[in-house]
Coordinates of C-alpha atoms in Angstrom, one line a residue:
M1 CA 37.0 -86.3 -25.0
I2 CA 33.4 -85.5 -24.8
K3 CA 31.7 -85.0 -28.1
G4 CA 28.5 -83.0 -28.7
E5 CA 26.4 -82.2 -31.5
I6 CA 23.6 -79.8 -32.3
T7 CA 21.0 -79.9 -35.0
I8 CA 20.7 -77.2 -37.6
F9 CA 17.2 -76.5 -36.4
L10 CA 18.5 -75.8 -32.8
A11 CA 21.3 -73.6 -34.1
L12 CA 18.9 -71.5 -36.1
S13 CA 16.5 -71.4 -33.2
L14 CA 19.3 -70.2 -30.8
T15 CA 20.3 -67.5 -33.3
I16 CA 16.7 -66.2 -33.4
I17 CA 16.4 -66.4 -29.6
C18 CA 19.7 -64.5 -29.0
G19 CA 18.7 -61.9 -31.5
F20 CA 15.3 -61.5 -29.8
I21 CA 17.0 -61.2 -26.4
L22 CA 19.5 -58.6 -27.7
A23 CA 16.6 -56.7 -29.3
I24 CA 14.8 -56.6 -26.0
L25 CA 17.9 -55.4 -24.2
E26 CA 18.4 -52.7 -26.7
S27 CA 14.8 -51.7 -26.5
A28 CA 15.1 -51.5 -22.7
R29 CA 18.3 -49.4 -23.2
V30 CA 16.4 -46.9 -25.4
A31 CA 13.5 -46.8 -22.9
V32 CA 15.9 -46.2 -20.0
I33 CA 17.7 -43.5 -22.0
R34 CA 14.5 -41.6 -22.6
M35 CA 13.3 -42.0 -19.0
E36 CA 16.7 -40.8 -17.6
I37 CA 16.7 -37.8 -19.9
E38 CA 13.2 -36.9 -18.8
I39 CA 14.1 -37.4 -15.2
A40 CA 17.3 -35.4 -15.5
M41 CA 15.4 -32.6 -17.3
D42 CA 12.7 -32.4 -14.7
M43 CA 15.1 -32.6 -11.8
G44 CA 17.3 -30.0 -13.3
I45 CA 14.5 -27.5 -14.0
Q46 CA 13.0 -28.1 -10.5
S47 CA 16.4 -27.5 -9.0
I48 CA 16.7 -24.2 -10.8
F49 CA 13.3 -23.1 -9.4
A50 CA 14.3 -24.3 -5.9
E51 CA 16.9 -21.5 -6.1
Y52 CA 14.4 -18.8 -5.5
N53 CA 15.7 -15.7 -3.7
R54 CA 14.9 -16.3 -0.1
E55 CA 15.1 -12.6 0.9
L56 CA 12.4 -11.8 -1.7
L57 CA 10.2 -14.6 -0.2
E58 CA 10.7 -13.6 3.4
R59 CA 10.2 -9.9 2.9
Y60 CA 7.7 -9.7 0.1
D61 CA 6.2 -13.3 -0.2
L62 CA 7.4 -13.5 -3.8
F63 CA 8.9 -16.4 -5.7
F64 CA 11.5 -15.4 -8.3
I65 CA 14.7 -16.8 -9.5
D66 CA 17.4 -14.1 -9.1
T67 CA 19.7 -14.6 -12.0
S68 CA 22.4 -12.5 -10.4
Y69 CA 22.7 -15.3 -7.7
G70 CA 23.9 -12.6 -5.3
E71 CA 27.3 -12.2 -6.9
Q72 CA 27.1 -10.7 -10.4
L73 CA 24.9 -8.8 -12.8
P74 CA 21.8 -10.8 -13.7
S75 CA 22.5 -13.1 -16.6
I76 CA 20.6 -15.9 -18.4
E77 CA 24.1 -17.5 -19.0
A78 CA 24.5 -17.8 -15.3
L79 CA 21.1 -19.5 -15.1
K80 CA 22.0 -21.8 -18.0
S81 CA 25.3 -22.7 -16.2
H82 CA 23.4 -23.7 -13.0
F83 CA 20.8 -25.6 -15.0
G84 CA 23.5 -27.5 -17.1
T85 CA 25.4 -28.5 -13.9
Y86 CA 22.2 -30.0 -12.4
V87 CA 21.3 -31.8 -15.6
Q88 CA 24.7 -33.3 -16.2
Y89 CA 25.0 -34.5 -12.6
N90 CA 21.8 -36.4 -13.1
L91 CA 22.8 -37.7 -16.4
E92 CA 26.2 -38.9 -15.1
P93 CA 25.6 -39.7 -11.4
Y94 CA 29.0 -41.5 -11.2
Q95 CA 31.1 -38.8 -12.8
N96 CA 32.8 -37.8 -9.5
I97 CA 33.1 -41.3 -8.1
I98 CA 36.5 -43.0 -8.4
L99 CA 35.4 -46.5 -7.9
K100 CA 32.2 -47.0 -9.9
R101 CA 29.8 -49.7 -9.1
G102 CA 28.4 -51.4 -12.1
L103 CA 28.3 -50.4 -15.8
D104 CA 26.8 -47.2 -17.0
Y105 CA 24.2 -48.7 -19.3
V106 CA 23.2 -45.4 -21.0
R107 CA 26.3 -43.1 -21.0
L108 CA 24.4 -39.8 -21.6
K109 CA 25.9 -36.3 -22.0
S110 CA 24.1 -33.0 -22.8
Q111 CA 25.4 -31.3 -25.9
W112 CA 23.6 -28.0 -25.7
I113 CA 21.0 -26.2 -23.6
Q114 CA 18.7 -23.3 -24.5
I115 CA 16.7 -21.1 -22.2
D116 CA 13.8 -19.1 -23.6
D117 CA 10.2 -18.0 -23.0
I118 CA 11.3 -16.3 -19.8
S119 CA 8.8 -14.4 -17.8
I120 CA 10.3 -11.5 -15.9
A121 CA 9.0 -9.7 -12.8
T122 CA 8.9 -6.4 -14.6
D123 CA 7.1 -7.7 -17.8
A124 CA 3.8 -6.0 -18.8
K125 CA 4.6 -2.9 -16.6
G126 CA 5.1 -5.1 -13.6
E127 CA 2.0 -7.3 -13.9
V128 CA 4.0 -10.5 -13.5
F129 CA 5.0 -9.2 -10.0
K130 CA 1.5 -7.9 -9.3
R131 CA -0.1 -11.2 -10.1
Q132 CA 2.0 -12.9 -7.4
A133 CA 1.2 -10.2 -4.9
L134 CA -2.5 -10.6 -5.6
D135 CA -2.4 -14.4 -5.2
Y136 CA -0.7 -13.9 -1.8
M137 CA -3.3 -11.4 -0.6
R138 CA -6.3 -13.4 -1.7
D139 CA -5.4 -16.0 0.9
K140 CA -4.8 -13.5 3.6
V141 CA -7.5 -10.7 3.3
G142 CA -11.2 -11.1 4.0
L143 CA -14.0 -9.6 1.9
G144 CA -15.0 -7.3 4.7
L145 CA -11.7 -5.4 4.6
L146 CA -12.0 -5.0 0.8
E147 CA -15.5 -3.5 1.2
Y148 CA -14.2 -1.2 3.9
V149 CA -11.6 0.4 1.6
M150 CA -14.0 0.6 -1.3
N151 CA -16.7 2.2 0.8
N152 CA -14.3 4.8 2.1
A153 CA -13.3 5.8 -1.4
K154 CA -17.0 5.8 -2.5
E155 CA -18.0 8.1 0.4
I156 CA -15.4 10.6 -0.6
D157 CA -16.6 10.6 -4.1
Q158 CA -20.3 10.7 -3.2
K159 CA -19.8 13.7 -0.9
G160 CA -18.2 15.6 -3.8
I161 CA -15.0 16.1 -2.0
W162 CA -12.8 15.6 -5.1
E163 CA -14.8 18.2 -6.9
Q164 CA -14.2 21.0 -4.5
D165 CA -12.1 24.0 -5.6
L166 CA -11.5 25.6 -2.3
E167 CA -8.4 27.5 -3.5
G168 CA -10.4 29.1 -6.3
D169 CA -13.3 29.9 -3.9
R170 CA -10.9 31.4 -1.4
Q171 CA -9.2 33.6 -4.1
K172 CA -12.6 34.7 -5.5
N173 CA -13.9 35.6 -2.0
E174 CA -10.7 37.5 -1.2
N175 CA -10.8 39.5 -4.4
E176 CA -14.5 40.4 -3.7
I177 CA -13.5 41.6 -0.2
N178 CA -10.6 43.7 -1.6
N179 CA -12.9 45.2 -4.3
V180 CA -15.5 46.5 -1.8
E181 CA -15.5 50.2 -1.7
I182 CA -16.1 51.9 1.6
P183 CA -18.0 55.2 1.2
P184 CA -15.8 58.2 2.2
K185 CA -18.5 59.7 4.2
Q186 CA -18.3 56.9 6.7
I187 CA -14.6 57.7 7.5
D188 CA -12.7 60.9 8.2
E189 CA -10.4 61.7 5.3
D190 CA -7.4 62.1 7.6
E191 CA -7.9 58.5 8.9
W192 CA -8.6 56.9 5.5
E193 CA -5.1 55.4 5.0
E194 CA -5.2 53.9 8.5
V195 CA -8.4 51.9 7.8
T196 CA -7.8 48.1 7.4
I197 CA -10.0 45.1 7.9
H198 CA -8.5 42.9 10.4
N199 CA -9.8 39.5 9.2
P200 CA -8.5 36.6 11.2
A201 CA -8.7 34.5 8.1
D202 CA -5.8 36.4 6.6
E203 CA -3.5 35.3 9.4
I204 CA -4.4 31.6 8.9
N205 CA -4.1 31.9 5.1
A206 CA -0.6 33.2 5.5
L207 CA 0.4 29.8 6.8
R208 CA -0.7 28.0 3.7
G209 CA 1.9 26.7 1.2
S210 CA 5.5 26.5 2.3
G211 CA 6.4 25.0 5.7
I212 CA 3.4 22.8 5.9
L213 CA 5.4 19.9 7.4
D214 CA 6.4 22.2 10.2
L215 CA 2.7 22.6 11.0
V216 CA 1.8 18.9 11.1
T217 CA 4.9 17.0 12.1
E218 CA 6.8 16.7 15.3
G219 CA 10.4 15.6 15.7
E220 CA 13.1 15.1 13.1
L221 CA 12.1 14.0 9.6
S222 CA 13.9 11.4 7.5
R223 CA 16.5 12.9 5.2
R224 CA 17.0 9.8 3.1
S225 CA 17.0 10.0 -0.7
I226 CA 17.4 7.9 -3.9
H227 CA 18.4 8.4 -7.5
L228 CA 15.4 8.0 -9.7
S229 CA 17.3 7.4 -12.9
E230 CA 18.6 4.1 -11.5
L231 CA 15.2 2.7 -10.7
P232 CA 13.1 0.2 -12.7
S233 CA 10.4 2.7 -13.3
Q234 CA 12.9 5.0 -15.1
R235 CA 15.5 2.8 -16.9
N236 CA 15.3 0.5 -19.9
L237 CA 14.4 -3.0 -18.7
E238 CA 15.1 -6.5 -19.8
R239 CA 12.0 -8.0 -21.5
G240 CA 10.4 -11.4 -21.4
V241 CA 7.3 -12.9 -22.8
G242 CA 5.0 -11.4 -20.1
I243 CA 2.5 -13.3 -18.0
V244 CA 2.4 -17.1 -18.6
G245 CA -0.5 -19.2 -17.5
K246 CA -3.5 -17.8 -15.8
A247 CA -4.2 -14.2 -16.5
M248 CA -4.2 -11.5 -13.8
E249 CA -7.7 -10.5 -12.7
E250 CA -8.6 -6.9 -13.3
G251 CA -11.1 -4.6 -11.5
S252 CA -11.7 -2.7 -8.3
I253 CA -11.3 -5.7 -6.0
S254 CA -7.8 -6.4 -7.5
E255 CA -6.7 -2.8 -6.9
V256 CA -8.0 -2.9 -3.3
L257 CA -6.1 -6.2 -2.8
F258 CA -2.9 -4.7 -4.2
G259 CA -3.3 -1.7 -1.9
E260 CA -3.6 -4.1 1.0
Y261 CA -0.4 -5.8 -0.2
I262 CA 1.4 -2.4 -0.3
G263 CA 0.2 -1.5 3.2
D264 CA 1.4 -4.9 4.5
K265 CA 4.8 -5.0 2.9
F266 CA 6.0 -1.3 2.8
E267 CA 6.7 1.2 5.4
N268 CA 5.1 4.7 5.9
Y269 CA 5.6 7.7 8.1
T270 CA 3.7 6.2 11.1
T271 CA 5.4 2.7 11.0
T272 CA 8.8 3.3 9.6
K273 CA 11.6 1.1 10.9
N274 CA 13.3 0.6 7.5
E275 CA 17.1 0.5 7.8
E276 CA 17.8 0.8 4.0
G277 CA 16.4 2.8 1.1
L278 CA 13.7 5.3 1.9
S279 CA 11.9 5.5 5.2
Y280 CA 8.5 6.6 3.8
E281 CA 8.0 3.9 1.1
I282 CA 4.2 4.1 0.6
E283 CA 4.6 7.9 0.3
Y284 CA 7.2 7.3 -2.5
I285 CA 4.8 4.9 -4.3
L286 CA 2.2 7.7 -4.3
E287 CA 4.5 10.6 -5.1
G288 CA 7.6 9.3 -6.8
K289 CA 10.0 11.9 -5.6
E290 CA 13.7 11.4 -4.7
T291 CA 13.5 12.3 -1.0
D292 CA 11.4 11.2 2.0
V293 CA 10.6 14.9 2.8
E294 CA 9.3 15.6 -0.7
N295 CA 7.2 12.4 -0.7
L296 CA 5.7 13.1 2.7
K297 CA 5.0 16.7 1.8
G298 CA 3.1 15.5 -1.3
V299 CA 1.0 13.1 0.7
V300 CA 0.3 15.7 3.4
N301 CA -1.0 18.1 0.8
R302 CA -3.3 15.4 -0.5
L303 CA -4.6 14.8 3.0
L304 CA -5.1 18.5 3.6
F305 CA -7.1 18.7 0.4
I306 CA -9.5 15.9 1.5
R307 CA -9.8 17.1 5.0
E308 CA -10.2 20.8 4.2
A309 CA -12.9 20.0 1.6
A310 CA -14.8 17.7 4.0
N311 CA -14.5 20.1 6.9
V312 CA -15.7 23.1 4.8
L313 CA -18.7 21.1 3.5
Y314 CA -19.5 20.2 7.1
L315 CA -19.2 23.9 8.3
F316 CA -21.8 25.0 5.7
T317 CA -24.3 22.4 7.1
D318 CA -23.8 23.3 10.8
S319 CA -26.0 26.2 11.7
Q320 CA -24.4 26.7 15.1
K321 CA -20.9 27.1 13.6
Q322 CA -22.3 29.3 10.8
S323 CA -23.8 31.6 13.5
E324 CA -20.4 31.7 15.3
A325 CA -18.6 32.6 12.0
E326 CA -21.2 35.3 11.2
A327 CA -20.9 36.9 14.7
L328 CA -17.1 37.1 14.2
A329 CA -17.6 38.6 10.7
I330 CA -20.0 41.2 12.1
A331 CA -17.4 42.2 14.7
V332 CA -14.7 42.4 12.1
A333 CA -16.7 44.5 9.6
A334 CA -18.7 46.5 12.2
F335 CA -17.0 49.8 11.5
T336 CA -17.7 49.7 7.7
G337 CA -21.5 49.7 7.9
L338 CA -21.6 47.4 4.7
P339 CA -23.9 44.3 5.2
A340 CA -22.5 42.7 2.0
L341 CA -19.0 42.7 3.5
V342 CA -20.2 40.8 6.5
E343 CA -21.2 37.8 4.3
L344 CA -17.9 37.8 2.4
I345 CA -15.9 37.9 5.7
K346 CA -18.1 35.1 7.1
I347 CA -17.2 32.9 4.1
S348 CA -13.5 33.7 4.4
I349 CA -13.7 32.8 8.1
I350 CA -15.4 29.5 7.3
L351 CA -12.8 28.6 4.7
A352 CA -10.0 29.5 7.1
W353 CA -11.7 27.6 9.9
G354 CA -11.9 24.5 7.7
Y355 CA -8.2 24.7 6.9
A356 CA -7.2 25.1 10.5
E357 CA -9.3 22.1 11.4
S358 CA -7.6 20.2 8.6
V359 CA -4.1 20.9 9.9
V360 CA -5.2 19.5 13.2
D361 CA -6.7 16.5 11.5
V362 CA -3.5 15.7 9.5
K363 CA -1.4 16.2 12.7
T364 CA -3.6 13.7 14.4
L365 CA -3.2 11.2 11.6
L366 CA 0.6 11.5 11.6
K367 CA 0.6 10.9 15.4
G368 CA -1.2 7.6 14.9
G369 CA -4.8 8.8 15.6
K370 CA -7.9 8.5 13.5
V371 CA -10.2 11.0 11.8
P372 CA -13.6 10.3 10.2
I373 CA -14.2 11.3 6.6
M374 CA -17.2 13.5 7.5
K375 CA -17.2 15.0 11.0
T376 CA -19.9 15.8 13.5
S377 CA -19.9 18.5 16.1
K378 CA -18.5 16.0 18.6
D379 CA -15.5 15.3 16.4
W380 CA -14.7 19.0 15.8
K381 CA -11.4 20.2 17.5
V382 CA -10.9 23.9 16.7
S383 CA -13.3 26.3 18.3
I384 CA -14.0 29.8 17.0
E385 CA -12.3 31.2 20.1
N386 CA -9.1 29.2 19.4
L387 CA -9.1 29.9 15.6
L388 CA -6.0 32.0 15.7
H389 CA -4.3 29.5 18.1
F390 CA -5.3 26.3 16.3
Q391 CA -1.6 25.1 16.3
N392 CA -1.8 24.7 20.0
V393 CA -5.0 22.5 19.9
D394 CA -4.4 19.2 21.6
T395 CA -4.7 16.5 18.9
G396 CA -4.7 13.5 21.1
K397 CA -5.8 10.2 19.5
E398 CA -9.3 9.3 18.4
E399 CA -11.0 6.2 19.6
N400 CA -9.7 3.1 18.0
D401 CA -13.0 2.2 16.4
K402 CA -13.8 5.7 15.1
G403 CA -12.6 7.2 11.9
L404 CA -9.8 6.3 9.5
S405 CA -6.1 6.0 10.3
Y406 CA -3.2 7.5 8.2
L407 CA -2.8 4.1 6.5
D408 CA -6.5 4.0 5.7
Y409 CA -6.2 7.3 3.9
L410 CA -3.1 6.1 2.1
K411 CA -5.0 3.0 0.9
I412 CA -7.7 5.3 -0.6
F413 CA -5.0 7.2 -2.5
L414 CA -3.5 3.9 -3.7
F415 CA -6.9 2.6 -4.8
L416 CA -7.3 5.7 -7.0
Q417 CA -3.7 5.8 -8.3
Q418 CA -2.8 5.0 -11.9
K419 CA -2.2 1.2 -12.0
E420 CA 1.1 1.0 -13.9
E421 CA 2.7 3.9 -12.0
K422 CA 1.8 2.2 -8.7
T423 CA 3.1 -1.2 -9.7
M424 CA 6.4 0.0 -11.0
R425 CA 7.1 2.2 -8.0
C426 CA 6.6 -0.9 -5.8
L427 CA 9.3 -2.6 -7.8
D428 CA 11.5 0.5 -7.3
M429 CA 11.2 0.0 -3.6
I430 CA 11.8 -3.7 -3.7
E431 CA 15.0 -3.3 -5.8
V432 CA 16.3 -0.5 -3.6
N433 CA 15.8 -2.5 -0.4
M434 CA 17.1 -5.7 -1.9
R435 CA 20.3 -4.1 -3.0
Q436 CA 21.1 -3.1 0.5
A437 CA 19.8 -6.2 2.2
M438 CA 22.4 -9.0 2.6
D439 CA 24.7 -7.0 0.3
F440 CA 22.9 -7.9 -3.0
K441 CA 24.6 -5.0 -4.8
A442 CA 24.0 -6.5 -8.2
F443 CA 20.3 -7.3 -7.7
R444 CA 18.0 -6.1 -10.4
I445 CA 14.3 -6.8 -10.4
D446 CA 14.3 -7.2 -14.2
G447 CA 16.8 -10.1 -13.6
C448 CA 14.2 -12.1 -11.6
L449 CA 12.3 -14.8 -13.5
E450 CA 9.0 -16.4 -12.7
H451 CA 8.7 -18.8 -15.7
L452 CA 11.0 -20.2 -18.3
G453 CA 11.2 -22.7 -21.1
A454 CA 14.2 -25.0 -21.4
E455 CA 15.3 -27.2 -24.3
M456 CA 18.4 -29.5 -24.5
E457 CA 20.0 -32.1 -26.8
V458 CA 21.4 -35.2 -25.2
T459 CA 23.6 -37.9 -26.8
S460 CA 24.4 -41.4 -25.7
Q461 CA 27.7 -43.1 -26.5
Y462 CA 25.7 -45.9 -27.8
G463 CA 24.7 -43.8 -30.8
Y464 CA 21.4 -42.1 -29.8
T465 CA 20.5 -38.4 -29.9
Y466 CA 17.4 -36.9 -28.2
Q467 CA 16.0 -33.4 -27.8
I468 CA 13.7 -32.6 -25.0
R469 CA 11.8 -29.5 -23.9
R470 CA 10.0 -28.4 -20.7
S471 CA 8.2 -25.3 -19.5
Y472 CA 8.0 -24.5 -15.8
G473 CA 6.9 -21.6 -13.6
Y474 CA 5.8 -20.8 -10.1
L475 CA 2.3 -19.9 -11.2
Q476 CA 1.0 -22.2 -13.9

């Protein structure tokens, strides 16, 4: 039998050494627990943000978590369930393995999870969405294009086009013509009731108002419609904390950039190939009506206003065309013998001439052509001889480098449109299209998150409890 002995000093020393080793091991366990909790939290939240809606990214270059997950109504609880699954998998990597290798040194389990500080696409009247759209366009659009749109809007303003009241001028002129009294001595009393002034402007003015789309469009128009009450711009929306991180830049450049984004991502009358929702999307963003026809009609009337004002302003500066209008006015009023009537008829002819040219301009734009803001004699289409037959004038297409296209005019309207209205109607179109794309019936744009805060409590079977919090977003 082998005997051994140990001194009291060595025994005490071993006790201290063993205690020191166990303390180191426990300290390592605590450090590993903290590290694994942080890793699990970070991996879980990044996994959540990796579940961005791919359709939104491909169609609109937007990063958002769709909390409907393509199957149900949007729900933070659904998001929390996904997050909890990812976190627990990283806390217990061996939970689904029958034959475990090694000992779980930490034995962690999440007790509760809280999601808060969510930033929703529709927050702040859609500014969360708009900030992403602007970030995308800043990397795509050059400064020259921005200046082009701003200069076009500035030219319209400087020429005083918006200030024109052509309808009021026309009515005033018409009333003055109707109030002119022709002296009885000029006409035999038996023929008095047969005397009328055959002004060609009257025939053109009769075409104003209803039926304008028949004058400027060819072929069949889209008959698609939507229900406004169901759209984000009309219903009560879920609310988050608004923009998190860097603020959205304000100003004219941002509005031009946003207009470029709309022109890039949404369809219009000249480009439509949309198979769901409305066909004339930009027209809806501008007008906000339920049907494609109503929206197109509203935009056409805007175009007519600009074109008519610009054309009439030009006619009053062109001495040749003024002479032609005056000669026709003299011929119309020759039998009255009243010089004052000649001037009034001349003005009515100029106003009608400007309108006729405007109809041809809009027709040109809708066919894909270009029309300059202010014309010259070389750009003019309707001659005085063809005034009554202006609908038959060949519109053709302007040269590619001359004038503004239909989309260019739409961008001017977008630049001048009220900001919140424009942004929310974009979200309307996104939601309508997404609900019909890939069968996302439950998709709601106010169920799409850009940023969130997450907090959870984790316990270890070795008696430790920790709480951890993270905030994360696509734009920090």
